[in-house]
XYZ file of C-alpha atoms in Angstrom:
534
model
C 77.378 5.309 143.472
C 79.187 7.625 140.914
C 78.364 11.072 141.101
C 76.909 10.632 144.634
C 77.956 11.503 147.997
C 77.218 10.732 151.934
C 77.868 13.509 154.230
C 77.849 13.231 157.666
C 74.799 15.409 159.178
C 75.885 18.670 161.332
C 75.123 19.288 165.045
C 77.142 15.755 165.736
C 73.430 13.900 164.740
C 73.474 10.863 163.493
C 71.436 11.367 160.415
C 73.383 11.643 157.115
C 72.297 13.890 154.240
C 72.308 12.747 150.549
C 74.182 14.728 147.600
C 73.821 13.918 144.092
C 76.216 15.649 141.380
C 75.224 13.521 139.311
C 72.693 15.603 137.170
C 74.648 18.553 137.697
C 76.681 16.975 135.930
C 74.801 16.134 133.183
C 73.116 19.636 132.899
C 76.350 20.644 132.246
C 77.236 18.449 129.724
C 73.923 18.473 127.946
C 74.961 22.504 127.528
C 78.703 21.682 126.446
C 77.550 19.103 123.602
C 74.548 21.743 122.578
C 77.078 24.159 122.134
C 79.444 21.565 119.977
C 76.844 20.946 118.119
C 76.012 24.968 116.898
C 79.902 25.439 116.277
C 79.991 22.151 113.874
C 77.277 23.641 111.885
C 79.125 26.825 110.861
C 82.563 24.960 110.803
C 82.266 24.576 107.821
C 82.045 27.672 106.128
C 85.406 28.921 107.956
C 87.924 30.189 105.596
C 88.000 31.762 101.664
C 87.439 27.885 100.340
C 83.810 27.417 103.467
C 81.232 25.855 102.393
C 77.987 28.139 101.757
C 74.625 27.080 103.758
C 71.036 27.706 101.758
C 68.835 28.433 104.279
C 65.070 27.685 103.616
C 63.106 30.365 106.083
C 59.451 29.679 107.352
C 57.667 31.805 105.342
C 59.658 30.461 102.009
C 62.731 32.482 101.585
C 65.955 31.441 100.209
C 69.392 32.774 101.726
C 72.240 31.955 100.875
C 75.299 32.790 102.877
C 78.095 31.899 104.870
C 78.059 34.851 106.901
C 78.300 33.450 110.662
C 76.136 35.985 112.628
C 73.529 35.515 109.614
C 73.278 31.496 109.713
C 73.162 31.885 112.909
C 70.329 34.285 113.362
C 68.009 32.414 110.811
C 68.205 29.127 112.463
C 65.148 28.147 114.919
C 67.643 27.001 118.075
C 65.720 26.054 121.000
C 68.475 24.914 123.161
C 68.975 27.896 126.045
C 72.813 27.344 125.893
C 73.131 26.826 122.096
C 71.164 30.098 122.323
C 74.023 31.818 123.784
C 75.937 30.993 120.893
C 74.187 32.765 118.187
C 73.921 35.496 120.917
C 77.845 35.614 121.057
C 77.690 35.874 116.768
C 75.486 38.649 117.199
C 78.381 40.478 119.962
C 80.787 39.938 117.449
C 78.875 41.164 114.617
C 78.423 44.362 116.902
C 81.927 44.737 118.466
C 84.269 43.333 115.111
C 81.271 43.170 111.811
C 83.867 40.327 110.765
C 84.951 36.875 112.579
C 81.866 35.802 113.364
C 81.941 32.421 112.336
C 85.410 32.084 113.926
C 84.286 33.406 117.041
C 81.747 30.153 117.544
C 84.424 27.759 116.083
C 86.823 29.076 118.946
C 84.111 28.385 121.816
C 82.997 25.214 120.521
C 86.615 24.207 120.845
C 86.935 25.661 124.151
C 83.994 23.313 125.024
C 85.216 20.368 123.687
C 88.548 21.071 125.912
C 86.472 21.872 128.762
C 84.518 18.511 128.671
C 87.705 16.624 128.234
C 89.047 18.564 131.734
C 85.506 17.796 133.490
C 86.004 14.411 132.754
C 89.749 14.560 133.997
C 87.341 15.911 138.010
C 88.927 19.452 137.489
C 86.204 22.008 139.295
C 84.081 24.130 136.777
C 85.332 27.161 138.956
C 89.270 26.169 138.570
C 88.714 25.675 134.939
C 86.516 29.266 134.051
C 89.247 31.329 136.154
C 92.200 29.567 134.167
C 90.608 30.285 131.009
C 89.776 34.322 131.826
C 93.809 34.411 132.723
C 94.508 32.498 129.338
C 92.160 35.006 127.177
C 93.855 38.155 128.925
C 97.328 36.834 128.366
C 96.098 35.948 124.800
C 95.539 39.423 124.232
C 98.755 40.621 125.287
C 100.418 38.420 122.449
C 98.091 39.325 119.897
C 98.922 43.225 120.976
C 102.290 42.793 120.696
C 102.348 41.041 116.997
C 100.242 43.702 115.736
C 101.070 46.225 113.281
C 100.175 49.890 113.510
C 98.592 51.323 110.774
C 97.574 54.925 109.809
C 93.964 55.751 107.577
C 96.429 57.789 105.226
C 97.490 54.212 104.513
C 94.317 53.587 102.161
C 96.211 50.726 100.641
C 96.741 48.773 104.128
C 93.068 49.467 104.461
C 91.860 47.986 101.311
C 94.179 45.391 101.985
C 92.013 44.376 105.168
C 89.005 45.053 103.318
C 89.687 42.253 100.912
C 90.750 39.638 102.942
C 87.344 39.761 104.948
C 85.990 39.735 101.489
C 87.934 36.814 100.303
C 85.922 34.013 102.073
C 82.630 35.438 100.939
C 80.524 34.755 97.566
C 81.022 37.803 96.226
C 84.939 37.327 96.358
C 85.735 37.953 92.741
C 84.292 41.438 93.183
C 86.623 42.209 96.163
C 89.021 45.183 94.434
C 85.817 46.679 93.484
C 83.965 46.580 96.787
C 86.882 46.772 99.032
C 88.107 50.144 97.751
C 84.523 51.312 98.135
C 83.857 50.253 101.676
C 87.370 52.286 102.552
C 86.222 55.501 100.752
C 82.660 55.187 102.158
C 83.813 54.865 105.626
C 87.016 57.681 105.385
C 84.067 60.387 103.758
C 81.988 59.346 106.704
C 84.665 60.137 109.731
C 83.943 63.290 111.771
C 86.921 64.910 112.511
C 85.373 65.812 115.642
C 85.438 62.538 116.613
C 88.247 60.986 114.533
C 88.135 57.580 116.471
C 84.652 56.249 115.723
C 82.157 55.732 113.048
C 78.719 55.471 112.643
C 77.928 53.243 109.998
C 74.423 54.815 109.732
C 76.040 57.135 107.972
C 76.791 54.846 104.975
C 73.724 53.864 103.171
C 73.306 50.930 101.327
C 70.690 50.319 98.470
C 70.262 47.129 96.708
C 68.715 47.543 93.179
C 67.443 44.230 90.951
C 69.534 44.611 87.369
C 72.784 44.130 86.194
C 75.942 42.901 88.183
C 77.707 43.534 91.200
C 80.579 45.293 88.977
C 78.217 47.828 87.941
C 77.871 48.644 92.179
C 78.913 52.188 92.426
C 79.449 54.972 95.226
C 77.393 57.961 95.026
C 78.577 61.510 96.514
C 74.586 62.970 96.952
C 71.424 61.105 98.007
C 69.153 58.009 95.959
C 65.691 56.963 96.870
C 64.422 53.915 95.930
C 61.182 54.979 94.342
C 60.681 56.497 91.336
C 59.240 60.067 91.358
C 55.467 60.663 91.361
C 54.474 60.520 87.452
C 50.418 61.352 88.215
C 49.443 64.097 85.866
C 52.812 64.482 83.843
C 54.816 65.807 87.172
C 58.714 66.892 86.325
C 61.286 63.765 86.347
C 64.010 66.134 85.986
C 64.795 69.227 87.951
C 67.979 71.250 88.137
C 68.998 74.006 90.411
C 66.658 72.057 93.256
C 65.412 73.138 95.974
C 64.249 70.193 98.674
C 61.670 70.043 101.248
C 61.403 67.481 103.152
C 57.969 66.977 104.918
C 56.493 65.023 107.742
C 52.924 65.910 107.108
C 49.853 65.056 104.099
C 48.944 67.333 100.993
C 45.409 65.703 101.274
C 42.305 66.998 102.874
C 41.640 66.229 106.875
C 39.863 63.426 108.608
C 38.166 63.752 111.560
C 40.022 61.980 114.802
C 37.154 59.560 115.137
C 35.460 57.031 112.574
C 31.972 58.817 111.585
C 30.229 58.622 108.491
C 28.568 61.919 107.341
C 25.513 61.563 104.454
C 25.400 64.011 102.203
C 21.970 64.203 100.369
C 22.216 67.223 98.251
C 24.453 68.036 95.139
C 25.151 71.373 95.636
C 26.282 70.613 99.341
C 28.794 67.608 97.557
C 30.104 70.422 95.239
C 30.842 72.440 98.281
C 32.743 70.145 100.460
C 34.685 69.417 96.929
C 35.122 73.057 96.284
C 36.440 73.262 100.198
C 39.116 70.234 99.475
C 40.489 71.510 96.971
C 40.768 75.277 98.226
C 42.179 73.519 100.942
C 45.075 71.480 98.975
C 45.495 74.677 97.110
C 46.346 76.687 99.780
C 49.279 74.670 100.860
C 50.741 74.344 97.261
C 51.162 78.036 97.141
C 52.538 77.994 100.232
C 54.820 75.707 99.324
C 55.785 77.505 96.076
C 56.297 80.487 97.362
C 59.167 79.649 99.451
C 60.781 78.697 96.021
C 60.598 74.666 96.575
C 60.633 72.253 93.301
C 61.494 69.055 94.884
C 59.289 67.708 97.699
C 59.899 64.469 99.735
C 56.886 63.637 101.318
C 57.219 60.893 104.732
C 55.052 57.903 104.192
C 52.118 57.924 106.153
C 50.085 55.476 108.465
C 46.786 57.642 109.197
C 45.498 58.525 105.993
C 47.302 59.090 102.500
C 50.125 61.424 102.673
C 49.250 62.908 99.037
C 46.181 62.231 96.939
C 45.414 62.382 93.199
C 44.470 65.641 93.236
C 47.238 67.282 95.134
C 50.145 65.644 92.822
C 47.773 66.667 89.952
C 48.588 70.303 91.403
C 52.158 69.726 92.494
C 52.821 68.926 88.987
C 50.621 72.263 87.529
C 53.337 74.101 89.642
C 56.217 71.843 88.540
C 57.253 70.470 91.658
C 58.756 67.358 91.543
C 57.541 64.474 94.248
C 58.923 61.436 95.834
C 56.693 60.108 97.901
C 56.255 57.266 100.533
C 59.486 58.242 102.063
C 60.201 55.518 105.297
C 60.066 57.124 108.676
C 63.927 55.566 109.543
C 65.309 57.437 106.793
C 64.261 61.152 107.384
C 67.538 61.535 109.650
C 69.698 60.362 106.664
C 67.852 62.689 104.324
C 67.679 65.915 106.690
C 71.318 64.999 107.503
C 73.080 64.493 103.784
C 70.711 67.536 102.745
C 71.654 69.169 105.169
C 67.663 70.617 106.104
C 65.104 70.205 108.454
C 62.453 67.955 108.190
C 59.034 70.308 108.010
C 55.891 68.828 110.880
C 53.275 71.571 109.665
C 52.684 73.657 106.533
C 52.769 76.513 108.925
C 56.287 76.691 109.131
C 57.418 75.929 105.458
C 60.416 78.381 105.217
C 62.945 78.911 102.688
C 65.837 78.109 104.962
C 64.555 75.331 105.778
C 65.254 73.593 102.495
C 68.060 71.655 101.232
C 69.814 72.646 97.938
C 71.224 70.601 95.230
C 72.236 71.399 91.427
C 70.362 68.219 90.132
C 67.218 65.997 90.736
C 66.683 63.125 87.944
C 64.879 60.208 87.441
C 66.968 57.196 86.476
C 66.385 53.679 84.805
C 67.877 51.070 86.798
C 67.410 47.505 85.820
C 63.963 46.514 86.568
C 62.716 49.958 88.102
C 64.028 53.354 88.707
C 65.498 55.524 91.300
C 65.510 58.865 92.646
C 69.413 60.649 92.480
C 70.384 64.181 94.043
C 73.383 65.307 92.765
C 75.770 68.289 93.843
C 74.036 69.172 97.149
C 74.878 72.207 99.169
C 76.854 72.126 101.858
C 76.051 67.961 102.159
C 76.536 66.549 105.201
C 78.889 63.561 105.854
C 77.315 61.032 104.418
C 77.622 58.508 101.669
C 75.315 56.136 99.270
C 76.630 52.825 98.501
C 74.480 51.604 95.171
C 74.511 48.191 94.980
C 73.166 45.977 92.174
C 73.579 42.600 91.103
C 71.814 39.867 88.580
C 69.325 38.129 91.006
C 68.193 38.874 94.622
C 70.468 36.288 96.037
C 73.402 37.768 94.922
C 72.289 40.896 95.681
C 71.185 40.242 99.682
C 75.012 38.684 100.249
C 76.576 41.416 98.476
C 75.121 44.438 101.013
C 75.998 41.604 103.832
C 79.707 41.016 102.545
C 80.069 44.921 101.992
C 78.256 45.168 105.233
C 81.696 42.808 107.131
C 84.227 45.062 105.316
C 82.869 48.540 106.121
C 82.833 47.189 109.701
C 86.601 46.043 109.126
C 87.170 49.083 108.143
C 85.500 50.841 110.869
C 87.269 48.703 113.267
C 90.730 50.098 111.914
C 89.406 53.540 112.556
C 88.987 52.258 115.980
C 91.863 50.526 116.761
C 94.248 51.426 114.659
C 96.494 48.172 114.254
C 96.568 45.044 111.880
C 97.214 41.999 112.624
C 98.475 38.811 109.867
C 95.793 36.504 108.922
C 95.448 32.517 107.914
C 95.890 31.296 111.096
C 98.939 32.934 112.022
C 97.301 34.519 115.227
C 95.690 31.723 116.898
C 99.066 29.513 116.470
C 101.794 31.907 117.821
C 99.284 32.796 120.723
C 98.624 29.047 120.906
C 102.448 28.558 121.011
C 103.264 31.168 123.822
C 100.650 29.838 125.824
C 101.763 26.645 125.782
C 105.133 27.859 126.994
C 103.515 29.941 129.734
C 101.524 26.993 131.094
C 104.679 25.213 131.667
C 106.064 28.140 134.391
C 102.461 27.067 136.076
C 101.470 25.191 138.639
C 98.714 22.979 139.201
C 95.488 22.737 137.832
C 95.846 26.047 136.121
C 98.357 25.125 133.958
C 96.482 22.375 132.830
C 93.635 24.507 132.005
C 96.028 27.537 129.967
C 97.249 24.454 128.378
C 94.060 23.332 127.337
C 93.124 26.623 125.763
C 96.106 26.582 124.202
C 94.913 23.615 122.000
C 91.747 24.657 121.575
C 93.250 28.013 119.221
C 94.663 25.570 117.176
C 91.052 24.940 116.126
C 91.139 28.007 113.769
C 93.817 27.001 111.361
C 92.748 23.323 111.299
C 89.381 23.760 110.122
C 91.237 26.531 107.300
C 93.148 23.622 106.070
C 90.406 20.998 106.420
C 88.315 23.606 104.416
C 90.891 24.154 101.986
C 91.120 20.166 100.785
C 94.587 20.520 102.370
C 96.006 18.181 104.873
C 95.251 19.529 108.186
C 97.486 17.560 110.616
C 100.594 18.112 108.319
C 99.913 21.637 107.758
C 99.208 22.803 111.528
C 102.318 20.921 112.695
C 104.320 22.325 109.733
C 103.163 25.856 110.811
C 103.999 24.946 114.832
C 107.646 24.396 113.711
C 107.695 27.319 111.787
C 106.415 29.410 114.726
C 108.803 27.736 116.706
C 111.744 29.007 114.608
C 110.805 32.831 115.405
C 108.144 33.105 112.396
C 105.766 35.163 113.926
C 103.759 35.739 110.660
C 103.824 32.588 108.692
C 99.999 31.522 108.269
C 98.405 29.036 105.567
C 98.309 30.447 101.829
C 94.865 28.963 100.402
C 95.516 30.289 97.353
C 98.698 28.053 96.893
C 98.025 25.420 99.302
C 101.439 26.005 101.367
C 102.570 27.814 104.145
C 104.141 31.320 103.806
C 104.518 34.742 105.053
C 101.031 35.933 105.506
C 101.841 39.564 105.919
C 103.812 39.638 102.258
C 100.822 37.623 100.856
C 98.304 40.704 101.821
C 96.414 38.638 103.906
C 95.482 41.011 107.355
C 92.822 42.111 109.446
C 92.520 44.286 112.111
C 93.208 43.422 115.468
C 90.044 44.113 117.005
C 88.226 41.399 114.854
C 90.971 38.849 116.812
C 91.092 40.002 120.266
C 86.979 40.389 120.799
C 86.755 36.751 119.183
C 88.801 35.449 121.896
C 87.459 37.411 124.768
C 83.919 37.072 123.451
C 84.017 32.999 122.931
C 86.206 32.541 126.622
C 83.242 35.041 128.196
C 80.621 32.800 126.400
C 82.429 29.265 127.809
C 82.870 30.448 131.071
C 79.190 31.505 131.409
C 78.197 27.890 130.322
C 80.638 26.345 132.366
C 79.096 27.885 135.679
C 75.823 26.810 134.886
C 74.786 23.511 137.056
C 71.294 23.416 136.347
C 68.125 24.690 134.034
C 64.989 25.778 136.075
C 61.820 26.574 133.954
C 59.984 29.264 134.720
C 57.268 28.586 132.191
């Protein structure tokens, strides 16, 4: 019986014990064709000419994107192993920001190779240690065809910026948002820590109105809100000085839910007469330390500021933005470079920010919030992004999203490495030569991987409308010949010099693609059975 296997019973007994492979075998193949099955539905949408995917979510939004990790996350997969998959998108996304729909269309090739060698009776083992060697020496080649780069090189780095850019929807408006992400991310480095950078630091806003040329960078802070009009409150203030404050202007609640009846009118005028003596004492406070801008947190308990207090904010001309989200008081305390205030008590002067301007602006449909020339400002930077519908608008802060991570990468790592395909075919071409000074299974398996690289410049072509067999074995020949950086040209349909073409990313986005996706493939590989637990 295939798949099945008698084997004589230990202790010299007689009795023989019963083995069947045969649905470990088709576990494992069951997880292989899952995983096939999530890289053919990013595919296509590899490359500057992918496909786009409109996803419909449950509750009736529209996306549309080709962003890998993004696809990915939205769709409802139920498969544990095809699970793994969008959890490898989401490494990338964490590790590179870009190459996260190549990373799943370089395991799903690795799976189809692997079926192909399970089918040929090599052991899952052999196969998952061949492939770790192939990914390691993979890395060594893509090392050594990298170029360094330096961050005083802001044109390399725009450069690298655009081409992760290119393949999105928003590609027409790469020189604009390319030379943004690179200035957002160099204002953002630490020199303390010159080799990493924390993107929190860049904040992006989307605002309804206009198009994605008119997205700008802003050297200051924006709040999405416009500021508190309630009894004719300042819009515009100059010469500012900012609190920032964590608790209500309104009058106190008790901690538990009581109802207390009031019967008489003179009592109702007292307990009036008490709230507002109350709400008036913390104005003054709060004047008299010289503030006339005042961000109040949003809060959950009762209402952070009531009629009556703005009524008296504004009497004192103090200008309010209010409703201020509880994820955003770091940003604010750290561009304004203040600290955010808990009690009334200890409202200080020096604990406010400064800043030459405060103004109310028209944008599109609504109206923002904009500090200008702040004192001693932290490093941070605002990224204001608008664009004509909210479509548009979501995939430009996810495309800008990819390139400051490109760019972030290159602070990182500071090399860059060709593009179109070049990569995966000379490492594809020196691994095929290594497998050859193997022995064994192993070189079967290296040789495997080898092929499965290919995968990458393929589905560019095939994407493209361009012949994909002619144009991979053109580009093998051209490797062969010592052209290290020749990669497919979209743009003209041919095969050229990808560096000279501007066409680069960094090397970081390459070499955790190919670790990540042999990691992910070996995992599945070892797996011989599913147990619920349920």
């Amino acid at each position: 019986m295939p798949g099945a296997q008698v084997v004589p019973g230990g202790g010299g007994g007689k009795t023989e014990k019963y083995v069947d492979n045969k649905r470990k075998d088709d576990i494992r193949m069951a997880n292989i064709a899952a995983g096939k099955a999530v890289a053919d539905a990013v595919r296509t949408s590899l490359g500057p000419r992918g496909m786009d995917k409109m996803l419909s979510t449950a509750n009736g939004d529209v996306i549309i994107t080709n962003d890998g990790a993004t696809i990915l996350n939205k769709m409802e997969v139920l498969q544990p192993a095809a699970k793994m998959l969008v959890e490898l998108s989401k490494s990338q996304d964490i590790v590179a920001g870009d190459g996260t729909t190549t990373v799943v269309v370089i395991a799903g090739a690795l799976l189809r190779q692997c079926q192909i060698l399970l089918g040929m009776g090599v052991h899952p083992t052999v196969i998952s240690d061949a492939l770790h060697k192939a990914s390691e020496k993979a890395v060594e080649v893509l090392t050594a065809m990298a170029v360094p780069v330096e961050l005083s090189d802001r044109e390399s780095l725009v450069k690298s910026a655009s081409t992760s850019l290119n393949s999105k929807v928003v590609s027409q408006y790469s020189s604009l948002l390319a030379p943004l992400a690179v200035d957002a991310v160099l204002n953002v480095i630490d020199p303390a820590r010159p080799n990493s950078v924390d993107l929190r630091d860049v904040k992006v806003l989307k605002k309804l109105g206009g198009t994605v040329d008119d997205t700008e960078m802003i050297k200051g802070l924006v709040f999405d809100h416009k500021a508190s009009h309630t009894a004719g409150g300042p819009t515009r203030v100059e010469n500012a000085k900012i609190g920032l404050i964590q608790f209500q202007v309104s009058p106190p609640k008790t901690d538990i839910e009581q109802n207390v009846i009031v019967s008489d009118y003179t009592q109702m005028d007292r307990i009036l007469k008490e709230e507002r003596n109350y709400i008036l004492g913390m104005i003054k406070k709060i004047k008299a330390t010289g503030c006339n801008v005042l961000l109040v947190q949003k809060s959950i308990l009762r209402d952070a500021v009531t009629d009556l207090s703005l009524h008296y904010l504004a009497k004192a001309k103090i200008l309010v933005v209010r409703d201020v989200e509880r994820e955003d008081i770091e940003f604010i305390s750290k561009t304004l470079n203040c600290l955010p205030i808990a009690n009334i008590e200890h409202f200080r002067a020096e604990k406010l920010g400064q800043a030459d301007l405060v103004e109310e602006i028209h944008v599109g449909s609504g109206s923002i919030v904009k500090a200008t020339g702040i004192k001693n400002m932290g490093r941070t930077t605002t990224i204001l992004v608008k664009g004509s519908n909210a479509l548009v608008l979501d995939e430009a802060e996810r495309s800008l999203h990819d390139a400051l991570c490109v760019v972030r990468c290159l602070v990182n790592k500071r090399f860059l490495i060709a593009g179109g395909g070049a990569p995966e075919i000379e490492v594809s071409r020196q691994l095929g030569a290594w497998a050859k000074t193997l022995h064994g299974m192993e070189s079967y398996c290296v040789r495997a991987f080898a092929e499965a690289l290919e995968v990458v410049p393929y589905t560019l072509a095939e994407n493209a409308g361009l012949n994909p067999i002619s144009i991979v074995t053109e580009l093998r020949n051209r490797h062969a010949n010592g052209e290290v950086n020749t990669g497919i040209n979209i743009r003209k349909g041919q095969i050229t010099n990808i560096l000279e073409e501007n066409v680069v990313q960094p090397l970081l986005v390459s070499t955790s693609a190919i670790s990540l996706a042999t990691e992910c493939v070996r995992m599945i590989l070892k797996i011989d059975d599913i147990v619920s637990t349920r």
